Amino acid sequence: MSFFMLVKINNFIISCIVVFIPFFPITIHASPDINYIIKDDSILNSRNDLTGDPYKGRELVRDRNKGNCLACHQLPIPEDAFHGTIGPSLHKISLRLTEAQIRLRVTDMKQINPISIMPGYFRSPEKITRISPLYENCTILSAQEVEDIVSYLVTLKSDPFESPL
Amino acid sequence: MSIFNQLLSAFFSRLFFLYILSVTASQAELVSGYEFSSEQAKEFQDDDFQNPGFLLIEQGLNVYNKIGDNDQLCSNCHGLNGDQFIPKSIAQFPKYHDILQKPVTLRDQIQHCWVSRLDNFSLEYDDPELLALETLVRNKAYGEKVNVNISGKIKPYYEAGKAFYFTRFGQMDMNCAQCHDIYTGKMLRGQKLSQGHTNGFPLYRLESQKMINLPQRLRECFRSLRAETFEQDSKEFRDLEIYLNARGNGLKIETPAVRY
């Protein structure tokens, strides 16, 4: 059983950089469309123009204003004292999931679990109620940042020093 | 299948059954935010001399004893230092006010007396004097069980608040129940998630080192969801206050609580 779905949102803003100037947040719009294909529970890399940087990915999962994955997941990042326990540990995640499966989970977990607490990092802002004006029309991460995180998670294979980074 | 396997599977299915029982039981149980707090916060809350909330109660007494524009005093009707407030009645807020024809929070009720019985100008919703009065009055019901009536005219407001509680908001796209019902007890980075009850309000935050009322806490949860917040005296927050308090019916009032 497999299903095939094309998610295409035209004229859309996929990532935004919010610049804080007192009272006037300026939103710089990057690329014009969200465009990815979901097959089974995966997203194959539809954007061949993007290559992930695992070192940046490792920073993004820690950054409270970006991925902030540590809020809910444990990761092999000993320099952060507190790791959340809401989601499953992501130690050795790449033994459990393929790169394409990871990509869908980071892009928009609600595509596989509609009641998930995990935010859709590249979910269409149109599906969201009462987004703060500071983040209007913005996804949490850009397509490039999603790739960076995916490329980092793919390196998590073995304990205890599973990450070569 | 060998006898041994059968025994084993019977054992595990029974274990599983017990597990389900314990999970459903723990969901029904009400637990105050106190139980989820750090040792430091508990220590501050338990010691009246250390608890900064008591300073605010002192200030509340000063406001309570201030003469209004019509020379009336709170104490003319509610006794010296508020001794005539009835704890059981204070624990019933928010309640439907028959004269005003709408539900009122404890804050609204104090504001109502302030304006209509003392002839004062109305206070801003987050005015320190209003916060001090609210802390003073709710502390009179310390140890009393929250007991919000949700039948009758208040019902539709309660239902609206309940619907609100289960609505996802903001860029994080989460609802209150996800953090405060489903993942209670789990860690959100360094913070343990409580059931999100209101029995400690107004309370002292160690993080920001100040007293806050309930809407201020709600606004903070909204900010962390990257959602456009509501005004403190909006209908939405008032309805939500009704639902949240009723949801904690039976919990003992801890005002002034101390939380991280």
Short mmCIF file of C-alpha atoms in Angstrom, two decimals:
data_model
loop_
_atom_site.label_atom_id
_atom_site.label_comp_id
_atom_site.label_asym_id
_atom_site.label_seq_id
_atom_site.Cartn_x
_atom_site.Cartn_y
_atom_site.Cartn_z
CA MET A 1 0.00 0.00 0.00
CA SER A 2 1.56 3.24 -0.97
CA PHE A 3 0.19 6.65 -1.56
CA PHE A 4 1.57 9.45 -3.59
CA MET A 5 0.99 13.06 -2.81
CA LEU A 6 2.21 16.26 -4.34
CA VAL A 7 2.40 19.24 -2.09
CA LYS A 8 2.81 22.38 -4.04
CA ILE A 9 2.13 25.83 -2.81
CA ASN A 10 2.83 28.51 -5.30
CA ASN A 11 3.92 32.05 -4.63
CA PHE A 12 4.87 31.07 -1.16
CA ILE A 13 7.52 32.26 1.14
CA ILE A 14 9.62 29.41 2.38
CA SER A 15 11.91 31.09 4.76
CA CYS A 16 12.10 34.43 6.32
CA ILE A 17 14.73 36.35 8.08
CA VAL A 18 13.18 38.53 10.71
CA VAL A 19 15.22 41.63 11.31
CA PHE A 20 14.43 43.39 14.54
CA ILE A 21 14.32 47.12 14.18
CA PRO A 22 12.23 48.60 16.98
CA PHE A 23 8.54 48.24 16.06
CA PHE A 24 9.23 47.43 12.42
CA PRO A 25 10.11 43.81 11.85
CA ILE A 26 11.19 43.56 8.25
CA THR A 27 10.64 40.24 6.58
CA ILE A 28 12.95 39.34 3.76
CA HIS A 29 11.35 36.77 1.53
CA ALA A 30 13.56 34.12 0.09
CA SER A 31 12.48 31.52 -2.42
CA PRO A 32 8.95 31.75 -3.86
CA ASP A 33 7.51 28.24 -3.40
CA ILE A 34 7.25 25.24 -1.13
CA ASN A 35 7.42 22.25 -3.41
CA TYR A 36 8.04 18.73 -2.26
CA ILE A 37 6.77 15.25 -2.96
CA ILE A 38 5.71 12.87 -0.20
CA LYS A 39 5.98 9.19 -1.08
CA ASP A 40 5.00 6.65 1.58
CA ASP A 41 6.41 8.24 4.71
CA SER A 42 9.38 9.92 3.07
CA ILE A 43 10.45 12.95 1.12
CA LEU A 44 13.12 12.23 -1.43
CA ASN A 45 15.47 15.10 -1.92
CA SER A 46 13.44 17.10 -4.37
CA ARG A 47 15.73 20.06 -4.14
CA ASN A 48 18.92 18.80 -5.61
CA ASP A 49 20.29 22.30 -5.53
CA LEU A 50 20.56 22.10 -1.71
CA THR A 51 23.27 20.18 0.07
CA GLY A 52 23.07 19.90 3.82
CA ASP A 53 25.94 20.90 6.10
CA PRO A 54 25.96 18.58 9.13
CA TYR A 55 28.02 21.01 11.21
CA LYS A 56 25.43 23.73 10.74
CA GLY A 57 22.74 21.13 11.40
CA ARG A 58 24.28 20.33 14.77
CA GLU A 59 24.12 24.00 15.73
CA LEU A 60 20.55 24.36 14.46
CA VAL A 61 19.20 21.53 16.63
CA ARG A 62 20.61 23.29 19.71
CA ASP A 63 19.60 26.84 18.79
CA ARG A 64 16.51 27.86 20.77
CA ASN A 65 15.40 30.23 18.03
CA LYS A 66 15.81 27.70 15.25
CA GLY A 67 15.35 23.93 15.54
CA ASN A 68 15.41 23.76 19.33
CA CYS A 69 15.06 20.00 18.96
CA LEU A 70 16.71 19.61 22.37
CA ALA A 71 13.53 21.01 23.89
CA CYS A 72 11.95 17.61 23.29
CA HIS A 73 14.64 15.14 22.18
CA GLN A 74 17.86 13.74 23.58
CA LEU A 75 20.83 14.03 21.24
CA PRO A 76 24.54 13.21 21.60
CA ILE A 77 25.33 16.82 22.43
CA PRO A 78 27.00 16.71 25.86
CA GLU A 79 27.71 20.45 26.08
CA ASP A 80 24.01 21.16 26.60
CA ALA A 81 22.98 20.19 30.12
CA PHE A 82 19.24 19.84 29.54
CA HIS A 83 17.66 17.58 26.96
CA GLY A 84 13.89 17.23 26.72
CA THR A 85 12.03 13.95 27.16
CA ILE A 86 8.82 14.67 25.26
CA GLY A 87 9.93 12.93 22.07
CA PRO A 88 11.98 9.74 21.60
CA SER A 89 15.75 9.91 21.90
CA LEU A 90 17.39 10.60 18.55
CA HIS A 91 20.53 8.66 19.42
CA LYS A 92 21.27 6.30 16.52
CA ILE A 93 18.26 7.65 14.66
CA SER A 94 19.85 6.88 11.32
CA LEU A 95 19.82 3.16 12.11
CA ARG A 96 16.04 3.38 12.44
CA LEU A 97 15.09 5.79 9.67
CA THR A 98 16.34 6.52 6.19
CA GLU A 99 17.42 9.98 5.15
CA ALA A 100 14.19 10.43 3.19
CA GLN A 101 12.09 9.38 6.18
CA ILE A 102 13.95 11.79 8.43
CA ARG A 103 13.38 14.57 5.91
CA LEU A 104 9.61 14.18 6.09
CA ARG A 105 9.65 14.12 9.90
CA VAL A 106 11.62 17.34 10.11
CA THR A 107 9.69 19.00 7.29
CA ASP A 108 6.22 18.35 8.68
CA MET A 109 5.59 15.62 11.24
CA LYS A 110 1.85 16.25 11.05
CA GLN A 111 1.77 14.65 7.61
CA ILE A 112 2.23 11.28 9.34
CA ASN A 113 0.82 12.04 12.78
CA PRO A 114 -1.83 14.76 12.58
CA ILE A 115 -1.96 15.16 16.37
CA SER A 116 1.80 15.33 16.86
CA ILE A 117 3.18 17.92 19.24
CA MET A 118 6.28 18.22 17.07
CA PRO A 119 6.19 21.50 15.13
CA GLY A 120 6.16 21.37 11.34
CA TYR A 121 9.45 23.07 10.59
CA PHE A 122 8.62 23.57 6.93
CA ARG A 123 4.84 23.44 7.20
CA SER A 124 2.81 25.87 5.16
CA PRO A 125 2.05 28.90 7.35
CA GLU A 126 -1.42 28.93 5.82
CA LYS A 127 -2.31 25.93 7.96
CA ILE A 128 -1.58 27.77 11.19
CA THR A 129 -3.94 29.75 13.47
CA ARG A 130 -2.92 33.12 14.90
CA ILE A 131 0.74 33.14 14.03
CA SER A 132 2.51 36.04 15.72
CA PRO A 133 2.94 39.04 13.40
CA LEU A 134 6.69 38.67 13.85
CA TYR A 135 6.59 35.37 12.00
CA GLU A 136 3.80 36.02 9.54
CA ASN A 137 4.09 33.89 6.39
CA CYS A 138 7.26 32.27 7.70
CA THR A 139 8.20 28.67 8.11
CA ILE A 140 10.25 27.89 11.23
CA LEU A 141 13.23 26.75 9.18
CA SER A 142 14.25 27.38 5.58
CA ALA A 143 14.62 24.50 3.11
CA GLN A 144 18.39 24.80 3.46
CA GLU A 145 18.21 24.57 7.24
CA VAL A 146 16.02 21.47 7.01
CA GLU A 147 18.66 19.89 4.78
CA ASP A 148 21.39 20.84 7.26
CA ILE A 149 19.54 19.13 10.10
CA VAL A 150 18.74 16.06 8.02
CA SER A 151 22.38 15.71 7.04
CA TYR A 152 23.36 15.92 10.72
CA LEU A 153 20.83 13.30 11.86
CA VAL A 154 22.05 10.94 9.15
CA THR A 155 25.45 10.86 10.89
CA LEU A 156 23.93 9.50 14.14
CA LYS A 157 24.65 5.81 13.85
CA SER A 158 26.43 4.36 16.87
CA ASP A 159 26.93 4.90 20.58
CA PRO A 160 28.43 6.46 22.57
CA PHE A 161 30.46 8.83 20.41
CA GLU A 162 28.12 8.21 17.55
CA SER A 163 28.49 11.60 16.06
CA PRO A 164 31.77 12.19 14.28
CA LEU A 165 31.08 15.90 14.60
CA MET B 1 3.41 -23.15 21.90
CA SER B 2 5.04 -24.38 25.07
CA ILE B 3 3.48 -23.98 28.51
CA PHE B 4 6.29 -21.67 29.41
CA ASN B 5 5.49 -19.33 26.52
CA GLN B 6 1.84 -19.30 27.43
CA LEU B 7 2.61 -18.42 31.01
CA LEU B 8 4.95 -15.72 29.89
CA SER B 9 2.42 -14.15 27.54
CA ALA B 10 -0.30 -14.34 30.19
CA PHE B 11 2.03 -12.60 32.59
CA PHE B 12 2.85 -9.83 30.16
CA SER B 13 -0.73 -9.24 29.08
CA ARG B 14 -1.66 -8.86 32.73
CA LEU B 15 1.25 -6.49 33.24
CA PHE B 16 0.08 -4.51 30.24
CA PHE B 17 -3.44 -4.36 31.64
CA LEU B 18 -2.08 -3.02 34.94
CA TYR B 19 -0.04 -0.47 33.05
CA ILE B 20 -3.10 0.78 31.17
CA LEU B 21 -4.97 0.99 34.48
CA SER B 22 -2.23 3.05 36.06
CA VAL B 23 -2.03 5.36 33.04
CA THR B 24 -5.77 6.07 33.02
CA ALA B 25 -5.74 6.53 36.78
CA SER B 26 -2.88 8.99 36.68
CA GLN B 27 -4.63 11.03 34.00
CA ALA B 28 -7.68 11.56 36.16
CA GLU B 29 -5.66 12.62 39.18
CA LEU B 30 -5.24 16.33 39.77
CA VAL B 31 -1.77 17.45 40.72
CA SER B 32 -0.81 20.97 41.71
CA GLY B 33 2.06 22.72 39.94
CA TYR B 34 3.80 22.63 43.30
CA GLU B 35 4.56 18.93 42.91
CA PHE B 36 6.35 19.59 39.62
CA SER B 37 8.40 22.49 41.00
CA SER B 38 12.08 22.53 41.82
CA GLU B 39 13.18 22.04 45.43
CA GLN B 40 14.20 25.67 45.51
CA ALA B 41 10.76 26.90 44.46
CA LYS B 42 9.07 24.62 47.01
CA GLU B 43 11.33 25.91 49.75
CA PHE B 44 10.49 29.53 48.93
CA GLN B 45 6.79 28.78 48.83
CA ASP B 46 6.75 26.90 52.13
CA ASP B 47 8.46 29.63 54.10
CA ASP B 48 6.24 32.67 54.64
CA PHE B 49 9.25 34.80 55.49
CA GLN B 50 11.10 33.95 52.30
CA ASN B 51 8.07 33.88 50.02
CA PRO B 52 8.10 37.24 48.20
CA GLY B 53 4.35 36.92 47.66
CA PHE B 54 3.79 37.98 51.26
CA LEU B 55 5.35 41.36 50.58
CA LEU B 56 2.66 41.88 48.00
CA ILE B 57 -0.02 40.87 50.48
CA GLU B 58 1.31 43.62 52.78
CA GLN B 59 1.01 46.07 49.91
CA GLY B 60 -2.46 44.71 49.24
CA LEU B 61 -3.44 45.61 52.79
CA ASN B 62 -2.26 49.19 52.22
CA VAL B 63 -4.44 49.46 49.15
CA TYR B 64 -7.31 47.77 50.99
CA ASN B 65 -7.12 50.44 53.67
CA LYS B 66 -6.94 53.36 51.26
CA ILE B 67 -9.93 55.69 51.32
CA GLY B 68 -11.87 55.79 48.05
CA ASP B 69 -13.05 58.91 46.23
CA ASN B 70 -16.38 58.67 48.06
CA ASP B 71 -14.72 58.19 51.47
CA GLN B 72 -15.68 54.51 51.47
CA LEU B 73 -13.24 51.77 52.42
CA CYS B 74 -13.12 48.11 51.45
CA SER B 75 -13.15 47.36 55.14
CA ASN B 76 -16.53 49.07 55.58
CA CYS B 77 -18.11 46.13 53.84
CA HIS B 78 -15.56 43.31 54.03
CA GLY B 79 -14.18 43.70 57.54
CA LEU B 80 -10.87 44.68 59.03
CA ASN B 81 -8.08 43.40 56.75
CA GLY B 82 -10.67 41.47 54.78
CA ASP B 83 -11.55 39.17 57.63
CA GLN B 84 -15.12 38.84 56.48
CA PHE B 85 -14.31 37.36 53.09
CA ILE B 86 -15.69 33.84 52.96
CA PRO B 87 -12.98 31.40 51.79
CA LYS B 88 -15.50 29.02 50.20
CA SER B 89 -16.95 31.88 48.19
CA ILE B 90 -13.56 33.20 47.05
CA ALA B 91 -12.70 29.68 45.86
CA GLN B 92 -15.72 29.76 43.54
CA PHE B 93 -14.35 32.42 41.21
CA PRO B 94 -14.78 32.95 38.30
CA LYS B 95 -18.54 33.02 38.79
CA TYR B 96 -21.58 34.41 37.08
CA HIS B 97 -22.50 37.84 38.42
CA ASP B 98 -26.25 38.28 38.32
CA ILE B 99 -26.27 42.07 38.38
CA LEU B 100 -23.50 42.53 35.82
CA GLN B 101 -25.04 39.68 33.80
CA LYS B 102 -21.70 38.12 32.90
CA PRO B 103 -19.05 35.88 34.39
CA VAL B 104 -16.53 37.73 36.54
CA THR B 105 -13.07 36.68 37.60
CA LEU B 106 -11.88 37.61 41.08
CA ARG B 107 -10.01 40.46 39.42
CA ASP B 108 -13.19 41.70 37.74
CA GLN B 109 -15.07 41.57 41.05
CA ILE B 110 -12.41 43.60 42.85
CA GLN B 111 -12.36 46.07 39.98
CA HIS B 112 -16.15 46.29 40.16
CA CYS B 113 -16.08 47.17 43.88
CA TRP B 114 -13.17 49.55 43.31
CA VAL B 115 -15.08 51.51 40.69
CA SER B 116 -18.71 51.27 41.74
CA ARG B 117 -18.37 51.17 45.54
CA LEU B 118 -15.32 53.35 46.10
CA ASP B 119 -16.00 55.64 43.10
CA ASN B 120 -12.37 55.29 42.02
CA PHE B 121 -11.11 55.43 38.45
CA SER B 122 -10.80 51.91 37.08
CA LEU B 123 -7.41 50.25 37.35
CA GLU B 124 -5.43 49.01 34.39
CA TYR B 125 -5.75 45.27 34.02
CA ASP B 126 -2.17 44.66 35.12
CA ASP B 127 -1.97 47.49 37.65
CA PRO B 128 0.22 46.54 40.63
CA GLU B 129 -2.52 47.70 43.04
CA LEU B 130 -5.06 45.36 41.45
CA LEU B 131 -2.54 42.52 41.56
CA ALA B 132 -1.86 43.25 45.23
CA LEU B 133 -5.57 43.25 46.07
CA GLU B 134 -6.16 40.04 44.18
CA THR B 135 -3.28 38.35 46.01
CA LEU B 136 -4.58 39.58 49.35
CA VAL B 137 -8.12 38.36 48.70
CA ARG B 138 -7.20 34.98 47.19
CA ASN B 139 -4.79 34.34 50.06
CA LYS B 140 -7.83 34.55 52.37
CA ALA B 141 -8.94 31.30 50.73
CA TYR B 142 -5.56 29.60 51.23
CA GLY B 143 -6.06 25.85 51.63
CA GLU B 144 -9.66 26.02 50.40
CA LYS B 145 -10.53 23.77 47.46
CA VAL B 146 -11.16 25.42 44.08
CA ASN B 147 -14.86 24.99 43.39
CA VAL B 148 -16.06 26.65 40.20
CA ASN B 149 -19.70 26.06 39.33
CA ILE B 150 -20.02 25.41 35.61
CA SER B 151 -23.74 24.87 35.28
CA GLY B 152 -26.33 27.47 34.45
CA LYS B 153 -25.56 30.77 32.78
CA ILE B 154 -21.79 30.32 32.92
CA LYS B 155 -21.90 27.10 30.92
CA PRO B 156 -21.47 28.54 27.38
CA TYR B 157 -18.46 30.57 28.56
CA TYR B 158 -16.93 27.46 30.08
CA GLU B 159 -17.50 25.53 26.86
CA ALA B 160 -15.87 28.30 24.84
CA GLY B 161 -12.86 28.21 27.15
CA LYS B 162 -12.64 24.46 26.80
CA ALA B 163 -12.69 24.68 23.00
CA PHE B 164 -9.97 27.29 23.23
CA TYR B 165 -7.84 24.98 25.38
CA PHE B 166 -7.87 22.39 22.61
CA THR B 167 -7.15 24.81 19.75
CA ARG B 168 -3.67 24.82 18.27
CA PHE B 169 -2.00 28.20 18.09
CA GLY B 170 1.02 29.91 16.66
CA GLN B 171 3.93 28.91 14.50
CA MET B 172 4.62 26.04 16.93
CA ASP B 173 1.07 24.90 16.19
CA MET B 174 0.36 23.33 19.59
CA ASN B 175 -2.57 23.38 21.98
CA CYS B 176 -2.56 23.67 25.76
CA ALA B 177 -3.56 20.03 26.24
CA GLN B 178 -0.49 18.71 24.47
CA CYS B 179 1.85 20.18 27.04
CA HIS B 180 -0.39 20.15 30.11
CA ASP B 181 -2.36 16.89 29.71
CA ILE B 182 -0.47 14.57 27.36
CA TYR B 183 3.16 15.23 28.24
CA THR B 184 2.72 16.18 31.90
CA GLY B 185 5.80 15.27 33.92
CA LYS B 186 8.07 15.24 30.88
CA MET B 187 10.94 17.67 30.46
CA LEU B 188 10.78 20.54 28.00
CA ARG B 189 14.54 21.13 27.93
CA GLY B 190 15.13 22.06 31.60
CA GLN B 191 11.51 22.59 32.64
CA LYS B 192 9.19 19.91 33.93
CA LEU B 193 5.71 20.23 32.44
CA SER B 194 2.95 20.57 35.04
CA GLN B 195 -0.78 20.12 34.49
CA GLY B 196 -1.08 23.89 34.01
CA HIS B 197 -3.36 24.56 36.98
CA THR B 198 -4.35 27.92 38.38
CA ASN B 199 -4.56 27.18 42.12
CA GLY B 200 -1.33 29.09 42.88
CA PHE B 201 -2.22 32.38 41.20
CA PRO B 202 -1.29 35.19 41.60
CA LEU B 203 2.16 33.70 42.05
CA TYR B 204 5.81 34.68 42.23
CA ARG B 205 8.11 33.76 39.34
CA LEU B 206 11.72 33.07 40.27
CA GLU B 207 12.74 33.49 36.65
CA SER B 208 11.50 37.05 36.20
CA GLN B 209 11.55 37.82 39.94
CA LYS B 210 8.07 39.22 40.03
CA MET B 211 4.48 38.45 40.89
CA ILE B 212 2.19 37.66 37.97
CA ASN B 213 -1.51 37.10 37.53
CA LEU B 214 -2.97 34.33 35.40
CA PRO B 215 -3.35 36.24 32.12
CA GLN B 216 0.31 37.22 32.32
CA ARG B 217 1.24 33.51 32.47
CA LEU B 218 -1.11 32.77 29.58
CA ARG B 219 0.53 35.47 27.51
CA GLU B 220 3.87 33.89 28.18
CA CYS B 221 2.67 30.47 26.99
CA PHE B 222 1.37 32.24 23.89
CA ARG B 223 4.68 33.94 23.26
CA SER B 224 6.52 30.64 23.44
CA LEU B 225 4.14 29.23 20.83
CA ARG B 226 4.98 32.22 18.60
CA ALA B 227 1.27 33.01 18.53
CA GLU B 228 -0.41 36.39 18.38
CA THR B 229 -1.54 36.85 21.95
CA PHE B 230 -4.87 38.08 23.31
CA GLU B 231 -5.47 41.13 25.45
CA GLN B 232 -5.45 40.37 29.17
CA ASP B 233 -9.08 41.36 29.52
CA SER B 234 -10.23 39.74 26.28
CA LYS B 235 -13.27 37.47 26.23
CA GLU B 236 -11.04 34.61 25.08
CA PHE B 237 -8.76 34.78 28.11
CA ARG B 238 -11.71 35.21 30.46
CA ASP B 239 -13.42 32.11 29.07
CA LEU B 240 -10.15 30.25 29.29
CA GLU B 241 -9.79 31.33 32.92
CA ILE B 242 -13.17 29.81 33.68
CA TYR B 243 -12.21 26.53 32.04
CA LEU B 244 -8.76 26.40 33.65
CA ASN B 245 -10.06 27.05 37.14
CA ALA B 246 -12.91 24.55 36.77
CA ARG B 247 -10.45 22.02 35.39
CA GLY B 248 -8.63 22.29 38.71
CA ASN B 249 -11.76 21.97 40.86
CA GLY B 250 -10.71 20.21 44.07
CA LEU B 251 -7.14 21.50 44.16
CA LYS B 252 -6.22 23.53 47.20
CA ILE B 253 -5.55 27.24 46.71
CA GLU B 254 -1.87 28.04 47.31
CA THR B 255 -1.81 31.79 46.74
CA PRO B 256 0.86 33.15 46.74
CA ALA B 257 2.65 30.17 45.15
CA VAL B 258 6.26 30.27 43.95
CA ARG B 259 7.18 28.82 40.56
CA TYR B 260 10.23 28.92 38.35
#
